[in-house]
CSV table of C-alpha atoms in Angstrom, one decimal:
chain,number,residue,atom,x,y,z
A,1,MET,CA,0.0,0.0,0.0
A,2,TRP,CA,2.8,2.4,0.9
A,3,LEU,CA,4.5,1.7,-2.5
A,4,LEU,CA,1.3,2.5,-4.3
A,5,ILE,CA,0.9,5.7,-2.4
A,6,GLY,CA,4.4,6.7,-3.2
A,7,ALA,CA,3.8,5.9,-6.9
A,8,LEU,CA,0.7,8.1,-6.9
A,9,ALA,CA,2.6,10.9,-5.2
A,10,ALA,CA,5.4,10.7,-7.7
A,11,VAL,CA,2.9,10.8,-10.6
A,12,ALA,CA,1.2,13.8,-9.1
A,13,VAL,CA,4.6,15.7,-8.8
A,14,ALA,CA,5.4,14.7,-12.4
A,15,GLY,CA,2.0,16.1,-13.5
A,16,LEU,CA,2.6,19.3,-11.7
A,17,ALA,CA,6.0,19.6,-13.4
A,18,ALA,CA,4.5,19.0,-16.8
A,19,CYS,CA,1.8,21.6,-16.0
A,20,LEU,CA,4.4,24.2,-15.0
A,21,ASP,CA,6.5,23.4,-18.1
A,22,ALA,CA,3.5,24.0,-20.4
A,23,ALA,CA,2.6,27.2,-18.6
A,24,LEU,CA,6.2,28.7,-18.7
A,25,ALA,CA,6.3,27.9,-22.4
A,26,ARG,CA,3.4,30.4,-23.0
A,27,ILE,CA,4.9,33.2,-20.8
A,28,SER,CA,7.3,35.5,-22.7
A,29,PRO,CA,9.6,38.0,-21.1
A,30,VAL,CA,7.5,40.8,-22.4
A,31,ARG,CA,4.4,39.4,-20.8
A,32,ALA,CA,6.2,38.9,-17.5
A,33,ALA,CA,7.4,42.5,-17.6
A,34,GLU,CA,3.8,43.7,-18.2
A,35,MET,CA,2.7,41.8,-15.1
A,36,VAL,CA,5.5,43.5,-13.1
A,37,GLU,CA,4.3,46.9,-14.3
A,38,HIS,CA,0.7,46.1,-13.3
A,39,GLY,CA,1.9,45.0,-9.8
A,40,VAL,CA,0.8,41.4,-10.0
A,41,PRO,CA,2.0,39.5,-6.9
A,42,GLY,CA,4.9,37.2,-7.7
A,43,ALA,CA,5.5,38.7,-11.2
A,44,ALA,CA,9.1,39.7,-10.2
A,45,ARG,CA,10.0,36.1,-9.6
A,46,LEU,CA,8.4,35.1,-12.8
A,47,GLU,CA,10.4,37.8,-14.7
A,48,ARG,CA,13.6,36.3,-13.3
A,49,ILE,CA,12.6,32.9,-14.7
A,50,THR,CA,11.7,34.2,-18.1
A,51,ALA,CA,15.0,36.0,-18.3
A,52,ASP,CA,16.9,32.6,-18.2
A,53,PRO,CA,14.3,30.1,-19.5
A,54,ALA,CA,16.8,27.3,-20.4
A,55,ARG,CA,17.9,26.9,-16.8
A,56,TYR,CA,14.4,26.5,-15.4
A,57,PHE,CA,13.1,24.3,-18.2
A,58,ASN,CA,16.0,22.0,-17.6
A,59,LEU,CA,15.0,21.9,-13.9
A,60,VAL,CA,11.4,21.1,-14.6
A,61,LEU,CA,12.4,18.4,-17.0
A,62,LEU,CA,14.7,16.8,-14.4
A,63,VAL,CA,11.9,16.8,-11.7
A,64,ARG,CA,9.4,15.2,-14.2
A,65,VAL,CA,11.8,12.5,-15.4
A,66,VAL,CA,12.9,11.6,-11.8
A,67,CYS,CA,9.2,11.4,-10.6
A,68,GLU,CA,8.0,9.3,-13.6
A,69,LEU,CA,10.9,6.9,-13.2
A,70,SER,CA,10.3,6.6,-9.5
A,71,ALA,CA,6.6,5.9,-10.0
A,72,ALA,CA,7.5,3.2,-12.6
A,73,VAL,CA,9.9,1.6,-10.2
A,74,LEU,CA,7.4,1.5,-7.4
A,75,VAL,CA,4.7,0.1,-9.5
A,76,THR,CA,7.1,-2.6,-10.8
A,77,MET,CA,8.0,-3.5,-7.2
A,78,VAL,CA,4.3,-3.9,-6.4
A,79,SER,CA,3.8,-6.1,-9.4
A,80,VAL,CA,6.8,-8.3,-8.5
A,81,HIS,CA,5.6,-8.6,-4.9
A,82,GLN,CA,2.2,-9.7,-6.2
A,83,TRP,CA,3.2,-12.2,-9.0
A,84,GLY,CA,7.0,-12.7,-8.5
A,85,LEU,CA,9.6,-12.2,-11.2
A,86,THR,CA,7.4,-13.1,-14.2
A,87,TRP,CA,6.9,-11.6,-17.6
A,88,TYR,CA,3.3,-10.6,-16.9
A,89,ALA,CA,4.4,-8.7,-13.8
A,90,GLY,CA,6.6,-6.5,-16.0
A,91,ALA,CA,3.9,-6.2,-18.7
A,92,PHE,CA,1.4,-5.1,-16.1
A,93,ALA,CA,3.7,-2.4,-14.7
A,94,THR,CA,4.6,-1.2,-18.2
A,95,ALA,CA,0.9,-1.0,-19.3
A,96,VAL,CA,-0.2,0.8,-16.1
A,97,MET,CA,2.6,3.4,-16.2
A,98,ALA,CA,2.1,4.0,-19.9
A,99,VAL,CA,-1.6,4.9,-19.4
A,100,VAL,CA,-1.0,6.8,-16.2
A,101,SER,CA,2.0,8.8,-17.7
A,102,TYR,CA,0.1,9.6,-20.9
A,103,VAL,CA,-3.1,10.8,-19.2
A,104,ALA,CA,-1.9,12.1,-15.8
A,105,VAL,CA,1.4,13.7,-17.0
A,106,GLY,CA,1.3,14.1,-20.8
A,107,VAL,CA,-2.2,15.3,-21.5
A,108,GLY,CA,-4.2,16.5,-18.5
A,109,PRO,CA,-1.6,18.7,-16.8
A,110,ARG,CA,-0.2,20.2,-20.0
A,111,THR,CA,-3.7,21.2,-21.1
A,112,LEU,CA,-4.3,22.9,-17.7
A,113,GLY,CA,-0.9,24.6,-17.9
A,114,ARG,CA,-1.7,26.1,-21.4
A,115,GLN,CA,-5.2,27.1,-20.5
A,116,HIS,CA,-4.2,28.8,-17.2
A,117,ALA,CA,-0.6,29.8,-18.0
A,118,PRO,CA,-0.3,33.0,-16.0
A,119,ARG,CA,-1.8,31.6,-12.8
A,120,VAL,CA,0.2,28.3,-13.0
A,121,ALA,CA,3.4,30.1,-13.7
A,122,LEU,CA,3.0,32.6,-10.9
A,123,ALA,CA,2.1,29.8,-8.4
A,124,GLY,CA,5.1,27.7,-9.3
A,125,SER,CA,7.7,30.4,-9.6
A,126,SER,CA,8.6,30.5,-5.9
A,127,LEU,CA,9.2,26.8,-5.6
A,128,LEU,CA,11.0,26.7,-8.9
A,129,LEU,CA,13.5,29.4,-7.8
A,130,LEU,CA,14.1,27.5,-4.5
A,131,LEU,CA,14.7,24.2,-6.3
A,132,SER,CA,17.0,26.0,-8.8
A,133,ARG,CA,19.4,27.0,-6.0
A,134,LEU,CA,19.5,23.4,-4.7
A,135,LEU,CA,19.6,21.4,-7.9
A,136,ASN,CA,21.3,23.7,-10.4
A,137,PRO,CA,24.8,22.2,-9.8
A,138,LEU,CA,23.4,18.7,-10.4
A,139,ILE,CA,21.7,19.9,-13.6
A,140,ARG,CA,24.9,21.5,-14.9
A,141,ALA,CA,26.8,18.2,-14.2
A,142,LEU,CA,24.2,16.2,-16.1
A,143,ILE,CA,24.4,18.5,-19.1
A,144,VAL,CA,28.2,18.3,-19.2
A,145,LEU,CA,27.9,14.5,-19.0
A,146,GLY,CA,25.3,14.3,-21.8
A,147,ASN,CA,27.4,16.5,-24.0
A,148,ALA,CA,30.5,14.4,-23.3
A,149,LEU,CA,28.7,11.2,-24.4
A,150,THR,CA,27.1,12.9,-27.5
A,151,PRO,CA,29.1,13.3,-30.7
A,152,GLY,CA,29.6,16.9,-31.7
A,153,ARG,CA,29.8,20.1,-29.7
A,154,GLY,CA,26.6,19.7,-27.7
A,155,PHE,CA,24.6,22.5,-26.1
A,156,ARG,CA,25.8,24.5,-23.2
A,157,GLU,CA,22.3,24.9,-21.7
A,158,GLY,CA,21.0,21.5,-22.9
A,159,PRO,CA,19.0,20.7,-26.0
A,160,PHE,CA,15.6,20.9,-24.4
A,161,ALA,CA,14.0,23.7,-26.4
A,162,THR,CA,14.7,22.7,-30.0
A,163,GLU,CA,13.6,24.4,-33.2
A,164,ALA,CA,11.6,21.3,-34.2
A,165,GLU,CA,9.7,21.5,-30.9
A,166,LEU,CA,8.9,25.2,-31.5
A,167,ARG,CA,7.8,24.5,-35.0
A,168,ALA,CA,5.5,21.8,-33.7
A,169,LEU,CA,4.0,24.1,-31.2
A,170,VAL,CA,3.3,26.6,-33.9
A,171,ASP,CA,1.6,23.9,-36.0
A,172,ILE,CA,-0.5,22.8,-33.1
A,173,ALA,CA,-1.5,26.4,-32.4
A,174,GLU,CA,-2.8,26.8,-36.0
A,175,GLN,CA,-4.7,23.5,-35.8
A,176,HIS,CA,-6.5,24.8,-32.7
A,177,SER,CA,-7.2,28.2,-34.3
A,178,GLU,CA,-4.9,30.0,-31.9
A,179,ILE,CA,-3.1,31.6,-34.9
A,180,GLU,CA,-3.9,32.0,-38.6
A,181,ALA,CA,-2.3,30.0,-41.3
A,182,ASP,CA,-0.5,33.0,-42.6
A,183,GLU,CA,1.0,33.6,-39.2
A,184,ARG,CA,2.1,30.0,-39.0
A,185,ARG,CA,3.9,30.3,-42.4
A,186,MET,CA,5.5,33.6,-41.2
A,187,VAL,CA,6.9,32.0,-38.1
A,188,HIS,CA,8.3,29.1,-40.1
A,189,SER,CA,9.8,31.6,-42.5
A,190,ILE,CA,11.6,33.3,-39.6
A,191,PHE,CA,13.2,30.0,-38.6
A,192,GLU,CA,14.2,29.3,-42.2
A,193,LEU,CA,15.8,32.7,-42.5
A,194,GLY,CA,18.7,31.6,-40.4
A,195,ASP,CA,19.5,28.9,-42.9
A,196,THR,CA,19.0,31.2,-46.0
A,197,LEU,CA,22.1,32.6,-47.7
A,198,VAL,CA,22.3,36.0,-49.3
A,199,ARG,CA,22.8,34.5,-52.7
A,200,GLU,CA,19.3,33.0,-52.4
A,201,VAL,CA,17.5,36.3,-51.9
A,202,MET,CA,19.6,38.8,-53.9
A,203,VAL,CA,18.8,40.4,-57.2
A,204,PRO,CA,21.1,38.6,-59.6
A,205,ARG,CA,23.7,40.5,-61.5
A,206,THR,CA,21.8,40.0,-64.8
A,207,ASP,CA,18.8,41.9,-63.4
A,208,MET,CA,20.8,44.8,-62.0
A,209,ILE,CA,20.2,48.4,-63.2
A,210,PHE,CA,23.4,50.4,-63.0
A,211,ILE,CA,25.0,53.6,-64.3
A,212,GLU,CA,28.5,54.4,-65.4
A,213,ARG,CA,30.5,56.9,-63.4
A,214,GLY,CA,31.0,59.2,-66.4
A,215,LYS,CA,27.2,59.9,-66.9
A,216,THR,CA,25.8,63.3,-66.0
A,217,LEU,CA,23.4,64.1,-63.3
A,218,ARG,CA,20.6,64.6,-65.8
A,219,GLN,CA,21.2,61.1,-67.3
A,220,ALA,CA,21.2,59.5,-63.9
A,221,LEU,CA,18.0,61.3,-62.9
A,222,THR,CA,16.4,60.2,-66.1
A,223,LEU,CA,17.5,56.6,-65.5
A,224,ALA,CA,16.1,56.7,-62.0
A,225,LEU,CA,12.7,58.0,-63.1
A,226,ARG,CA,12.4,55.6,-66.0
A,227,SER,CA,13.5,52.5,-64.1
A,228,GLY,CA,11.6,53.4,-60.9
A,229,PHE,CA,14.6,52.8,-58.6
A,230,SER,CA,15.6,55.3,-56.0
A,231,ARG,CA,19.1,53.8,-55.5
A,232,ILE,CA,21.3,52.8,-58.4
A,233,PRO,CA,24.8,51.3,-58.3
A,234,VAL,CA,27.6,53.4,-60.0
A,235,VAL,CA,30.2,51.3,-61.9
A,236,GLY,CA,33.6,52.0,-63.3
A,237,GLU,CA,35.1,49.8,-66.0
A,238,ASN,CA,32.4,47.1,-65.8
A,239,THR,CA,29.8,45.6,-63.5
A,240,ASP,CA,32.4,44.0,-61.3
A,241,ASP,CA,33.8,47.5,-60.5
A,242,VAL,CA,31.0,49.0,-58.3
A,243,LEU,CA,32.2,52.3,-57.0
A,244,GLY,CA,29.2,53.5,-55.0
A,245,ILE,CA,25.5,54.0,-54.9
A,246,VAL,CA,23.7,57.1,-56.2
A,247,TYR,CA,20.4,58.1,-54.5
A,248,LEU,CA,17.5,59.7,-56.3
A,249,LYS,CA,17.0,62.3,-53.5
A,250,ASP,CA,20.7,63.3,-53.8
A,251,LEU,CA,20.3,63.7,-57.5
A,252,ALA,CA,17.2,65.8,-57.2
A,253,GLY,CA,18.7,67.9,-54.4
A,254,ARG,CA,21.9,68.6,-56.3
A,255,VAL,CA,20.0,69.5,-59.5
A,256,HIS,CA,17.6,71.7,-57.6
A,257,GLU,CA,20.5,73.6,-55.9
A,258,HIS,CA,22.8,73.7,-59.0
A,259,HIS,CA,20.6,73.5,-62.1
A,260,ALA,CA,23.3,74.5,-64.5
A,261,GLY,CA,25.4,71.5,-63.4
A,262,GLU,CA,22.9,68.8,-64.4
A,263,SER,CA,24.5,68.5,-67.8
A,264,THR,CA,28.1,69.0,-66.8
A,265,GLU,CA,28.5,67.4,-63.4
A,266,MET,CA,29.2,63.7,-63.2
A,267,VAL,CA,27.2,61.2,-61.2
A,268,GLU,CA,30.2,60.1,-59.2
A,269,SER,CA,30.2,63.5,-57.5
A,270,VAL,CA,27.0,62.7,-55.5
A,271,MET,CA,27.3,59.0,-55.1
A,272,ARG,CA,27.6,57.4,-51.6
A,273,PRO,CA,30.0,54.6,-50.5
A,274,ALA,CA,28.7,51.1,-51.3
A,275,THR,CA,28.4,48.3,-48.7
A,276,TYR,CA,29.8,45.0,-49.8
A,277,VAL,CA,28.8,41.6,-48.4
A,278,PRO,CA,29.8,38.0,-49.4
A,279,ASP,CA,27.1,35.9,-51.1
A,280,SER,CA,27.7,33.2,-48.4
A,281,LYS,CA,26.5,35.4,-45.6
A,282,HIS,CA,23.3,34.4,-43.8
A,283,ALA,CA,20.3,36.5,-44.5
A,284,ASP,CA,19.3,37.0,-40.8
A,285,GLU,CA,22.7,38.2,-39.9
A,286,LEU,CA,22.7,40.6,-42.8
A,287,LEU,CA,19.3,42.0,-41.8
A,288,ARG,CA,20.7,42.8,-38.3
A,289,ASP,CA,23.8,44.4,-39.8
A,290,MET,CA,21.7,46.5,-42.2
A,291,GLN,CA,19.5,47.7,-39.4
A,292,ALA,CA,22.4,48.5,-37.2
A,293,GLN,CA,24.3,50.4,-39.9
A,294,ARG,CA,21.1,52.0,-41.3
A,295,ILE,CA,21.7,50.9,-44.9
A,296,HIS,CA,19.1,49.8,-47.4
A,297,LEU,CA,21.1,48.2,-50.1
A,298,ALA,CA,24.3,46.2,-50.3
A,299,VAL,CA,26.4,44.9,-53.2
A,300,VAL,CA,26.8,41.1,-53.1
A,301,ILE,CA,30.3,39.7,-53.9
A,302,ASP,CA,31.0,36.2,-55.0
A,303,GLU,CA,33.9,34.0,-54.0
A,304,TYR,CA,36.1,35.3,-56.9
A,305,GLY,CA,35.6,39.0,-55.9
A,306,GLY,CA,33.1,39.7,-58.7
A,307,THR,CA,29.7,41.3,-58.4
A,308,ALA,CA,27.1,38.6,-57.9
A,309,GLY,CA,24.2,40.9,-57.5
A,310,LEU,CA,22.7,43.3,-54.9
A,311,VAL,CA,20.4,42.8,-51.9
A,312,THR,CA,18.0,45.1,-50.1
A,313,ILE,CA,16.1,45.0,-46.8
A,314,GLU,CA,12.9,44.3,-48.8
A,315,ASP,CA,14.5,41.2,-50.4
A,316,ILE,CA,15.1,39.7,-46.9
A,317,LEU,CA,11.7,40.8,-45.5
A,318,GLU,CA,10.0,39.1,-48.5
A,319,GLU,CA,11.4,35.8,-47.2
A,320,ILE,CA,9.3,36.3,-44.1
A,321,VAL,CA,6.1,38.1,-45.3
A,322,GLY,CA,6.0,37.1,-48.9
A,323,GLU,CA,6.0,39.3,-52.1
A,324,ILE,CA,5.8,43.0,-51.4
A,325,THR,CA,3.9,45.1,-53.9
A,326,ASP,CA,2.8,48.7,-54.1
A,327,GLU,CA,-0.3,50.6,-55.4
A,328,TYR,CA,1.1,50.6,-58.9
A,329,ASP,CA,1.1,46.8,-59.2
A,330,GLN,CA,-2.0,45.4,-60.8
A,331,GLY,CA,-3.1,42.0,-62.0
A,332,ARG,CA,-3.1,41.9,-65.8
A,333,GLU,CA,-4.4,39.6,-68.5
A,334,PRO,CA,-1.6,37.7,-70.3
A,335,VAL,CA,-2.8,39.3,-73.7
A,336,GLN,CA,-4.7,42.5,-74.3
A,337,TRP,CA,-5.3,43.4,-77.9
A,338,LEU,CA,-4.9,47.2,-78.6
A,339,GLY,CA,-7.3,47.2,-81.5
A,340,ARG,CA,-9.6,44.4,-82.8
A,341,PRO,CA,-8.5,40.9,-81.6
A,342,GLY,CA,-6.1,39.6,-84.1
A,343,ASP,CA,-5.1,43.0,-85.5
A,344,LEU,CA,-1.4,42.5,-85.8
A,345,LEU,CA,-0.5,46.1,-86.8
A,346,SER,CA,-2.3,47.6,-83.9
A,347,GLY,CA,-0.6,44.9,-81.7
A,348,ALA,CA,-1.2,43.7,-78.2
A,349,ARG,CA,0.0,44.3,-74.7
A,350,VAL,CA,1.4,41.1,-73.3
A,351,THR,CA,3.0,40.3,-69.9
A,352,ALA,CA,6.8,39.9,-69.8
A,353,ARG,CA,6.3,36.3,-68.6
A,354,LEU,CA,4.3,35.2,-71.7
A,355,GLY,CA,5.9,32.3,-73.4
A,356,LEU,CA,7.6,32.7,-76.7
A,357,ASP,CA,5.5,29.9,-78.2
A,358,GLU,CA,2.3,31.6,-77.2
A,359,LEU,CA,3.5,34.9,-78.7
A,360,GLY,CA,4.5,33.1,-81.8
A,361,GLU,CA,1.0,31.6,-82.2
A,362,LEU,CA,-0.6,35.1,-81.7
A,363,PHE,CA,1.6,36.7,-84.5
A,364,GLY,CA,2.2,33.7,-86.7
A,365,ARG,CA,6.0,33.7,-86.1
A,366,ASP,CA,8.6,31.1,-85.2
A,367,LEU,CA,10.1,32.6,-82.1
A,368,GLU,CA,11.9,29.6,-80.7
A,369,ASP,CA,15.1,30.5,-78.8
A,370,GLU,CA,17.5,28.2,-77.0
A,371,ASP,CA,18.5,30.9,-74.5
A,372,VAL,CA,15.2,32.4,-73.4
A,373,GLU,CA,11.6,31.2,-72.9
A,374,THR,CA,9.6,34.4,-72.3
A,375,VAL,CA,8.9,37.6,-74.1
A,376,GLY,CA,10.8,39.6,-71.4
A,377,GLY,CA,13.8,37.3,-71.9
A,378,LEU,CA,13.7,37.8,-75.6
A,379,LEU,CA,13.6,41.6,-75.2
A,380,ALA,CA,16.5,41.6,-72.8
A,381,LYS,CA,18.6,39.3,-75.0
A,382,ALA,CA,18.0,41.5,-78.1
A,383,LEU,CA,18.9,44.7,-76.1
A,384,GLY,CA,21.9,43.1,-74.5
A,385,LYS,CA,21.0,44.6,-71.1
A,386,VAL,CA,18.2,44.8,-68.5
A,387,PRO,CA,15.2,46.5,-70.2
A,388,ILE,CA,13.5,49.5,-68.6
A,389,PRO,CA,10.3,51.2,-69.7
A,390,GLY,CA,10.6,52.7,-73.2
A,391,ALA,CA,13.3,50.3,-74.4
A,392,SER,CA,12.5,48.9,-77.8
A,393,VAL,CA,13.8,46.4,-80.3
A,394,ALA,CA,12.8,44.7,-83.5
A,395,VAL,CA,12.8,40.9,-83.6
A,396,ALA,CA,11.6,38.6,-86.3
A,397,GLY,CA,9.4,41.3,-87.9
A,398,LEU,CA,7.9,42.3,-84.6
A,399,SER,CA,8.4,45.5,-82.6
A,400,LEU,CA,8.8,44.9,-78.9
A,401,VAL,CA,8.5,48.0,-76.6
A,402,ALA,CA,8.9,47.7,-72.8
A,403,GLU,CA,5.9,49.5,-71.4
A,404,SER,CA,5.7,49.4,-67.6
A,405,ALA,CA,7.8,48.4,-64.6
A,406,GLU,CA,6.1,46.5,-61.8
A,407,GLY,CA,6.9,45.1,-58.4
A,408,ARG,CA,9.4,46.3,-55.9
A,409,ARG,CA,12.3,45.3,-58.1
A,410,ARG,CA,10.8,47.4,-60.9
A,411,ARG,CA,11.1,44.7,-63.6
A,412,VAL,CA,9.3,45.2,-66.9
A,413,GLY,CA,5.8,43.8,-66.4
A,414,THR,CA,4.2,44.4,-69.8
A,415,ILE,CA,5.5,44.7,-73.4
A,416,LEU,CA,3.8,46.2,-76.4
A,417,VAL,CA,4.1,43.9,-79.4
A,418,ARG,CA,3.3,45.0,-83.0
A,419,GLU,CA,3.9,43.6,-86.4
A,420,LEU,CA,6.2,45.8,-88.4
A,421,PRO,CA,5.1,47.0,-91.8
A,422,GLU,CA,6.6,45.0,-94.7
A,423,GLU,CA,8.9,47.8,-95.8
A,424,LYS,CA,10.4,47.9,-92.3
A,425,SER,CA,10.8,44.2,-91.8
A,426,GLY,CA,12.4,43.3,-95.0
A,427,ASP,CA,15.4,41.4,-93.6
């Protein structure tokens, strides 16, 4: 009888530990600080716990494991006393403890802890702080022993709050309608950002808009207005030689103050220093650096020292929140005839992503190309550079004119396509 009473007491303590563990997981340092500001009794102790969560989570885990094992041993001793050293005595003890641990430790207490997190956390904070003073040396020793037996570097505070566990909690919260599906995806994106390299989010070199150092302020201002970019890299001999960044507001301010110099003064006179980052840098680390240094754009350098592309804060934020658009971005039909449908001379407005085969069917042309697959790609290849609104070229008897720039990266979104008259397409 005393063994059974001891087992029940151990299960009760394990359940309380599980309840406290679930409650602490739902209390953030910010919430604890708010309780302190509102004068909630015991909130100061809870704030101390949330300031060093790993230490106290490890303590709760130790208490729960010890109590569950103790209960299992006591129930096994009762079974052996009743039936002797037989297989069904062991099976009975295993079955009983599996059910009891699952219900009385795994489900019930955790549910209560999550439903009444503030009250449970406040109630258990005093005892937790006391146990921490007594058992913390033992916990530290056990973590050191575990790390010594585990291949690799191990974890200084113990691996008891893993990313996988946090992801699972987010998924469960969404399933129970605690958060929306978009919020769940955003949280997962934040975790993934730490594993994302700059080269995965940057604007590639082939999509960069840049200006040569010898161009005038007027030419730079015109390029900024036509392309829609407020920051443009300034290059020297080639794209690998990025000298700095010119800002639209600097151009406008200089032209306004010294109007006569817009045609004589060079763009390099108003450019700002460029920030360079390796393409192997992690995106989350770069985001922190850009916030600290108050920079918006950085030039990405590959392993050979050449320009791989450029990256902005928006490129990194899009990895978390998804595509960022503005009020000028509109959904368009793939093909809009400017005159009567099928009027090739009047032409059509097509999206830059329209396939070459589809355009060829519309205008009765063979537009197959081994290097590109879209109308936008064909325009860029014919121009030999990144197209901006107003750029035009003639290809296979068709006139292609870049019409509008869309999206935050200001890529050409629509292209006007017309059939050239016979006398102008005689090659």
